[in-house]
JSON list of C-alpha atoms in Angstrom, two decimals:
[
{"chain": "A", "resi": 1, "resn": "UNK", "atom": "CA", "xyz": [0.00, 0.00, 0.00]},
{"chain": "A", "resi": 2, "resn": "UNK", "atom": "CA", "xyz": [2.82, 2.41, 0.88]},
{"chain": "A", "resi": 3, "resn": "UNK", "atom": "CA", "xyz": [4.59, 1.64, -2.41]},
{"chain": "A", "resi": 4, "resn": "UNK", "atom": "CA", "xyz": [1.42, 2.51, -4.36]},
{"chain": "A", "resi": 5, "resn": "UNK", "atom": "CA", "xyz": [1.19, 5.91, -2.62]},
{"chain": "A", "resi": 6, "resn": "UNK", "atom": "CA", "xyz": [4.83, 6.71, -3.35]},
{"chain": "A", "resi": 7, "resn": "UNK", "atom": "CA", "xyz": [4.41, 5.72, -7.01]},
{"chain": "A", "resi": 8, "resn": "UNK", "atom": "CA", "xyz": [1.17, 7.71, -7.29]},
{"chain": "A", "resi": 9, "resn": "UNK", "atom": "CA", "xyz": [2.82, 10.83, -5.84]},
{"chain": "A", "resi": 10, "resn": "UNK", "atom": "CA", "xyz": [5.78, 10.43, -8.17]},
{"chain": "A", "resi": 11, "resn": "UNK", "atom": "CA", "xyz": [3.46, 10.15, -11.20]},
{"chain": "A", "resi": 12, "resn": "UNK", "atom": "CA", "xyz": [1.42, 13.19, -10.13]},
{"chain": "A", "resi": 13, "resn": "UNK", "atom": "CA", "xyz": [4.59, 15.22, -9.55]},
{"chain": "A", "resi": 14, "resn": "UNK", "atom": "CA", "xyz": [5.96, 14.24, -12.96]},
{"chain": "A", "resi": 15, "resn": "UNK", "atom": "CA", "xyz": [2.66, 15.09, -14.67]},
{"chain": "A", "resi": 16, "resn": "UNK", "atom": "CA", "xyz": [2.46, 18.51, -13.01]},
{"chain": "A", "resi": 17, "resn": "UNK", "atom": "CA", "xyz": [6.06, 19.27, -13.93]},
{"chain": "A", "resi": 18, "resn": "UNK", "atom": "CA", "xyz": [5.49, 18.23, -17.55]},
{"chain": "A", "resi": 19, "resn": "UNK", "atom": "CA", "xyz": [2.36, 20.39, -17.81]},
{"chain": "A", "resi": 20, "resn": "UNK", "atom": "CA", "xyz": [4.22, 23.34, -16.34]},
{"chain": "A", "resi": 21, "resn": "UNK", "atom": "CA", "xyz": [7.00, 23.02, -18.90]},
{"chain": "A", "resi": 22, "resn": "UNK", "atom": "CA", "xyz": [4.56, 22.72, -21.79]},
{"chain": "A", "resi": 23, "resn": "UNK", "atom": "CA", "xyz": [2.56, 25.75, -20.65]},
{"chain": "A", "resi": 24, "resn": "UNK", "atom": "CA", "xyz": [5.62, 28.01, -20.59]},
{"chain": "A", "resi": 25, "resn": "UNK", "atom": "CA", "xyz": [6.11, 30.09, -23.73]},
{"chain": "A", "resi": 26, "resn": "UNK", "atom": "CA", "xyz": [9.52, 30.06, -25.39]},
{"chain": "A", "resi": 27, "resn": "UNK", "atom": "CA", "xyz": [11.62, 33.17, -24.69]},
{"chain": "A", "resi": 28, "resn": "UNK", "atom": "CA", "xyz": [11.45, 34.20, -28.33]},
{"chain": "A", "resi": 29, "resn": "UNK", "atom": "CA", "xyz": [7.67, 34.02, -28.47]},
{"chain": "A", "resi": 30, "resn": "UNK", "atom": "CA", "xyz": [7.21, 35.80, -25.15]},
{"chain": "A", "resi": 31, "resn": "UNK", "atom": "CA", "xyz": [9.63, 38.64, -25.88]},
{"chain": "A", "resi": 32, "resn": "UNK", "atom": "CA", "xyz": [9.68, 39.02, -29.64]},
{"chain": "A", "resi": 33, "resn": "UNK", "atom": "CA", "xyz": [6.10, 38.33, -30.56]},
{"chain": "A", "resi": 34, "resn": "UNK", "atom": "CA", "xyz": [7.13, 36.66, -33.81]},
{"chain": "A", "resi": 35, "resn": "UNK", "atom": "CA", "xyz": [4.02, 35.37, -35.62]},
{"chain": "A", "resi": 36, "resn": "UNK", "atom": "CA", "xyz": [3.66, 31.65, -36.21]},
{"chain": "A", "resi": 37, "resn": "UNK", "atom": "CA", "xyz": [5.05, 30.51, -39.57]},
{"chain": "A", "resi": 38, "resn": "UNK", "atom": "CA", "xyz": [7.37, 33.52, -39.99]},
{"chain": "A", "resi": 39, "resn": "UNK", "atom": "CA", "xyz": [11.06, 34.38, -39.90]},
{"chain": "A", "resi": 40, "resn": "UNK", "atom": "CA", "xyz": [11.66, 37.44, -37.70]},
{"chain": "A", "resi": 41, "resn": "UNK", "atom": "CA", "xyz": [14.88, 39.48, -37.75]},
{"chain": "A", "resi": 42, "resn": "UNK", "atom": "CA", "xyz": [15.54, 42.06, -35.02]},
{"chain": "A", "resi": 43, "resn": "UNK", "atom": "CA", "xyz": [17.76, 45.14, -34.97]},
{"chain": "A", "resi": 44, "resn": "UNK", "atom": "CA", "xyz": [18.55, 44.73, -31.27]},
{"chain": "A", "resi": 45, "resn": "UNK", "atom": "CA", "xyz": [19.40, 41.95, -28.86]},
{"chain": "A", "resi": 46, "resn": "UNK", "atom": "CA", "xyz": [16.66, 40.25, -26.81]},
{"chain": "A", "resi": 47, "resn": "UNK", "atom": "CA", "xyz": [14.16, 40.44, -29.70]},
{"chain": "A", "resi": 48, "resn": "UNK", "atom": "CA", "xyz": [14.03, 44.25, -29.64]},
{"chain": "A", "resi": 49, "resn": "UNK", "atom": "CA", "xyz": [12.94, 46.25, -32.70]},
{"chain": "A", "resi": 50, "resn": "UNK", "atom": "CA", "xyz": [11.49, 43.82, -35.22]},
{"chain": "A", "resi": 51, "resn": "UNK", "atom": "CA", "xyz": [12.73, 45.05, -38.62]},
{"chain": "A", "resi": 52, "resn": "UNK", "atom": "CA", "xyz": [11.95, 42.19, -40.99]},
{"chain": "A", "resi": 53, "resn": "UNK", "atom": "CA", "xyz": [9.58, 39.27, -41.06]},
{"chain": "A", "resi": 54, "resn": "UNK", "atom": "CA", "xyz": [8.92, 36.89, -43.91]},
{"chain": "A", "resi": 55, "resn": "UNK", "atom": "CA", "xyz": [6.78, 33.85, -44.53]},
{"chain": "A", "resi": 56, "resn": "UNK", "atom": "CA", "xyz": [8.47, 32.77, -47.77]},
{"chain": "A", "resi": 57, "resn": "UNK", "atom": "CA", "xyz": [10.04, 29.33, -47.89]},
{"chain": "A", "resi": 58, "resn": "UNK", "atom": "CA", "xyz": [11.94, 29.89, -51.16]},
{"chain": "A", "resi": 59, "resn": "UNK", "atom": "CA", "xyz": [13.21, 33.46, -51.51]},
{"chain": "A", "resi": 60, "resn": "UNK", "atom": "CA", "xyz": [15.98, 35.83, -50.52]},
{"chain": "A", "resi": 61, "resn": "UNK", "atom": "CA", "xyz": [15.38, 38.91, -48.40]},
{"chain": "A", "resi": 62, "resn": "UNK", "atom": "CA", "xyz": [17.89, 41.73, -48.92]},
{"chain": "A", "resi": 63, "resn": "UNK", "atom": "CA", "xyz": [17.25, 43.42, -45.61]},
{"chain": "A", "resi": 64, "resn": "UNK", "atom": "CA", "xyz": [20.03, 46.04, -45.78]},
{"chain": "A", "resi": 65, "resn": "UNK", "atom": "CA", "xyz": [18.57, 47.44, -48.99]},
{"chain": "A", "resi": 66, "resn": "UNK", "atom": "CA", "xyz": [14.86, 47.25, -48.24]},
{"chain": "A", "resi": 67, "resn": "UNK", "atom": "CA", "xyz": [14.57, 47.42, -44.45]},
{"chain": "A", "resi": 68, "resn": "UNK", "atom": "CA", "xyz": [17.68, 49.34, -43.26]},
{"chain": "A", "resi": 69, "resn": "UNK", "atom": "CA", "xyz": [18.75, 46.45, -41.04]},
{"chain": "A", "resi": 70, "resn": "UNK", "atom": "CA", "xyz": [22.54, 46.60, -40.64]},
{"chain": "A", "resi": 71, "resn": "UNK", "atom": "CA", "xyz": [22.99, 43.22, -38.95]},
{"chain": "A", "resi": 72, "resn": "UNK", "atom": "CA", "xyz": [20.85, 40.57, -37.26]},
{"chain": "A", "resi": 73, "resn": "UNK", "atom": "CA", "xyz": [21.18, 41.02, -33.50]},
{"chain": "A", "resi": 74, "resn": "UNK", "atom": "CA", "xyz": [18.47, 38.47, -32.63]},
{"chain": "A", "resi": 75, "resn": "UNK", "atom": "CA", "xyz": [16.13, 36.24, -34.61]},
{"chain": "A", "resi": 76, "resn": "UNK", "atom": "CA", "xyz": [13.29, 33.71, -34.50]},
{"chain": "A", "resi": 77, "resn": "UNK", "atom": "CA", "xyz": [12.64, 31.16, -37.25]},
{"chain": "A", "resi": 78, "resn": "UNK", "atom": "CA", "xyz": [9.16, 29.62, -37.22]},
{"chain": "A", "resi": 79, "resn": "UNK", "atom": "CA", "xyz": [9.42, 28.64, -40.90]},
{"chain": "A", "resi": 80, "resn": "UNK", "atom": "CA", "xyz": [9.42, 24.92, -41.79]},
{"chain": "A", "resi": 81, "resn": "UNK", "atom": "CA", "xyz": [12.78, 25.40, -43.56]},
{"chain": "A", "resi": 82, "resn": "UNK", "atom": "CA", "xyz": [16.27, 26.52, -42.57]},
{"chain": "A", "resi": 83, "resn": "UNK", "atom": "CA", "xyz": [17.51, 30.00, -43.43]},
{"chain": "A", "resi": 84, "resn": "UNK", "atom": "CA", "xyz": [21.00, 30.71, -44.78]},
{"chain": "A", "resi": 85, "resn": "UNK", "atom": "CA", "xyz": [22.53, 34.03, -43.71]},
{"chain": "A", "resi": 86, "resn": "UNK", "atom": "CA", "xyz": [25.08, 35.96, -45.78]},
{"chain": "A", "resi": 87, "resn": "UNK", "atom": "CA", "xyz": [27.06, 39.14, -45.09]},
{"chain": "A", "resi": 88, "resn": "UNK", "atom": "CA", "xyz": [27.57, 41.61, -47.92]},
{"chain": "A", "resi": 89, "resn": "UNK", "atom": "CA", "xyz": [31.17, 42.63, -48.68]},
{"chain": "A", "resi": 90, "resn": "UNK", "atom": "CA", "xyz": [30.49, 44.70, -51.77]},
{"chain": "A", "resi": 91, "resn": "UNK", "atom": "CA", "xyz": [27.66, 45.09, -54.27]},
{"chain": "A", "resi": 92, "resn": "UNK", "atom": "CA", "xyz": [27.62, 41.50, -55.51]},
{"chain": "A", "resi": 93, "resn": "UNK", "atom": "CA", "xyz": [29.89, 39.61, -53.12]},
{"chain": "A", "resi": 94, "resn": "UNK", "atom": "CA", "xyz": [28.55, 37.72, -50.11]},
{"chain": "A", "resi": 95, "resn": "UNK", "atom": "CA", "xyz": [30.12, 35.64, -47.35]},
{"chain": "A", "resi": 96, "resn": "UNK", "atom": "CA", "xyz": [28.16, 32.77, -45.86]},
{"chain": "A", "resi": 97, "resn": "UNK", "atom": "CA", "xyz": [27.75, 33.49, -42.13]},
{"chain": "A", "resi": 98, "resn": "UNK", "atom": "CA", "xyz": [25.69, 30.53, -41.00]},
{"chain": "A", "resi": 99, "resn": "UNK", "atom": "CA", "xyz": [22.32, 28.82, -40.92]},
{"chain": "A", "resi": 100, "resn": "UNK", "atom": "CA", "xyz": [19.27, 29.46, -38.77]},
{"chain": "A", "resi": 101, "resn": "UNK", "atom": "CA", "xyz": [17.54, 26.13, -38.28]},
{"chain": "A", "resi": 102, "resn": "UNK", "atom": "CA", "xyz": [13.78, 25.71, -38.43]},
{"chain": "A", "resi": 103, "resn": "UNK", "atom": "CA", "xyz": [12.46, 26.47, -34.96]},
{"chain": "A", "resi": 104, "resn": "UNK", "atom": "CA", "xyz": [15.73, 28.17, -34.04]},
{"chain": "A", "resi": 105, "resn": "UNK", "atom": "CA", "xyz": [16.15, 31.45, -32.21]},
{"chain": "A", "resi": 106, "resn": "UNK", "atom": "CA", "xyz": [18.87, 33.56, -30.64]},
{"chain": "A", "resi": 107, "resn": "UNK", "atom": "CA", "xyz": [18.51, 36.52, -28.31]},
{"chain": "A", "resi": 108, "resn": "UNK", "atom": "CA", "xyz": [22.01, 37.86, -29.04]},
{"chain": "A", "resi": 109, "resn": "UNK", "atom": "CA", "xyz": [24.12, 37.02, -32.11]},
{"chain": "A", "resi": 110, "resn": "UNK", "atom": "CA", "xyz": [26.97, 39.36, -31.21]},
{"chain": "A", "resi": 111, "resn": "UNK", "atom": "CA", "xyz": [26.03, 42.15, -33.61]},
{"chain": "A", "resi": 112, "resn": "UNK", "atom": "CA", "xyz": [27.74, 41.27, -36.90]},
{"chain": "A", "resi": 113, "resn": "UNK", "atom": "CA", "xyz": [25.70, 38.24, -38.03]},
{"chain": "A", "resi": 114, "resn": "UNK", "atom": "CA", "xyz": [24.61, 38.85, -41.61]},
{"chain": "A", "resi": 115, "resn": "UNK", "atom": "CA", "xyz": [26.15, 42.34, -41.75]},
{"chain": "A", "resi": 116, "resn": "UNK", "atom": "CA", "xyz": [24.38, 44.37, -44.48]},
{"chain": "A", "resi": 117, "resn": "UNK", "atom": "CA", "xyz": [23.43, 41.09, -46.09]},
{"chain": "A", "resi": 118, "resn": "UNK", "atom": "CA", "xyz": [20.71, 38.76, -47.14]},
{"chain": "A", "resi": 119, "resn": "UNK", "atom": "CA", "xyz": [18.81, 35.74, -45.86]},
{"chain": "A", "resi": 120, "resn": "UNK", "atom": "CA", "xyz": [17.75, 32.93, -48.21]},
{"chain": "A", "resi": 121, "resn": "UNK", "atom": "CA", "xyz": [15.24, 30.14, -47.66]},
{"chain": "A", "resi": 122, "resn": "UNK", "atom": "CA", "xyz": [14.68, 26.92, -49.59]},
{"chain": "A", "resi": 123, "resn": "UNK", "atom": "CA", "xyz": [16.71, 26.69, -52.80]},
{"chain": "A", "resi": 124, "resn": "UNK", "atom": "CA", "xyz": [17.01, 30.46, -53.24]},
{"chain": "A", "resi": 125, "resn": "UNK", "atom": "CA", "xyz": [20.49, 31.97, -53.58]},
{"chain": "A", "resi": 126, "resn": "UNK", "atom": "CA", "xyz": [21.63, 35.61, -53.43]},
{"chain": "A", "resi": 127, "resn": "UNK", "atom": "CA", "xyz": [22.39, 37.50, -56.63]},
{"chain": "A", "resi": 128, "resn": "UNK", "atom": "CA", "xyz": [26.15, 37.57, -56.98]},
{"chain": "A", "resi": 129, "resn": "UNK", "atom": "CA", "xyz": [29.16, 35.58, -55.86]},
{"chain": "A", "resi": 130, "resn": "UNK", "atom": "CA", "xyz": [29.05, 33.66, -52.58]},
{"chain": "A", "resi": 131, "resn": "UNK", "atom": "CA", "xyz": [32.18, 32.74, -50.62]},
{"chain": "A", "resi": 132, "resn": "UNK", "atom": "CA", "xyz": [32.34, 30.19, -47.83]},
{"chain": "A", "resi": 133, "resn": "UNK", "atom": "CA", "xyz": [34.81, 30.56, -44.98]}
]
């Protein structure tokens, strides 16, 4: 009888803990307010100042040209695909900086991620020459 009570308490405790974890919003969703199914790029750390959001799964977004975003300081990716990030070195030369995985987010990239660059989803590639480090 005592063993049943101990097991029952353990199961209840585990269930409550699991529900508590599932009910907690992710930091990106709570702070950034990025809509479901979108890629959100922020000017500041900690999901401050949303500059660009996109729902495209096969396109490039030239954010320095169209949205005056110098670099990606924080991001949220709710797209079903990964996003490749490139920095711009001159008009048609880009350096690959890294990939944002589907479901990925960062509250602080360090300030130079994708400097004056472009993000590409799906099979899309930036116009110009791409170099890999």
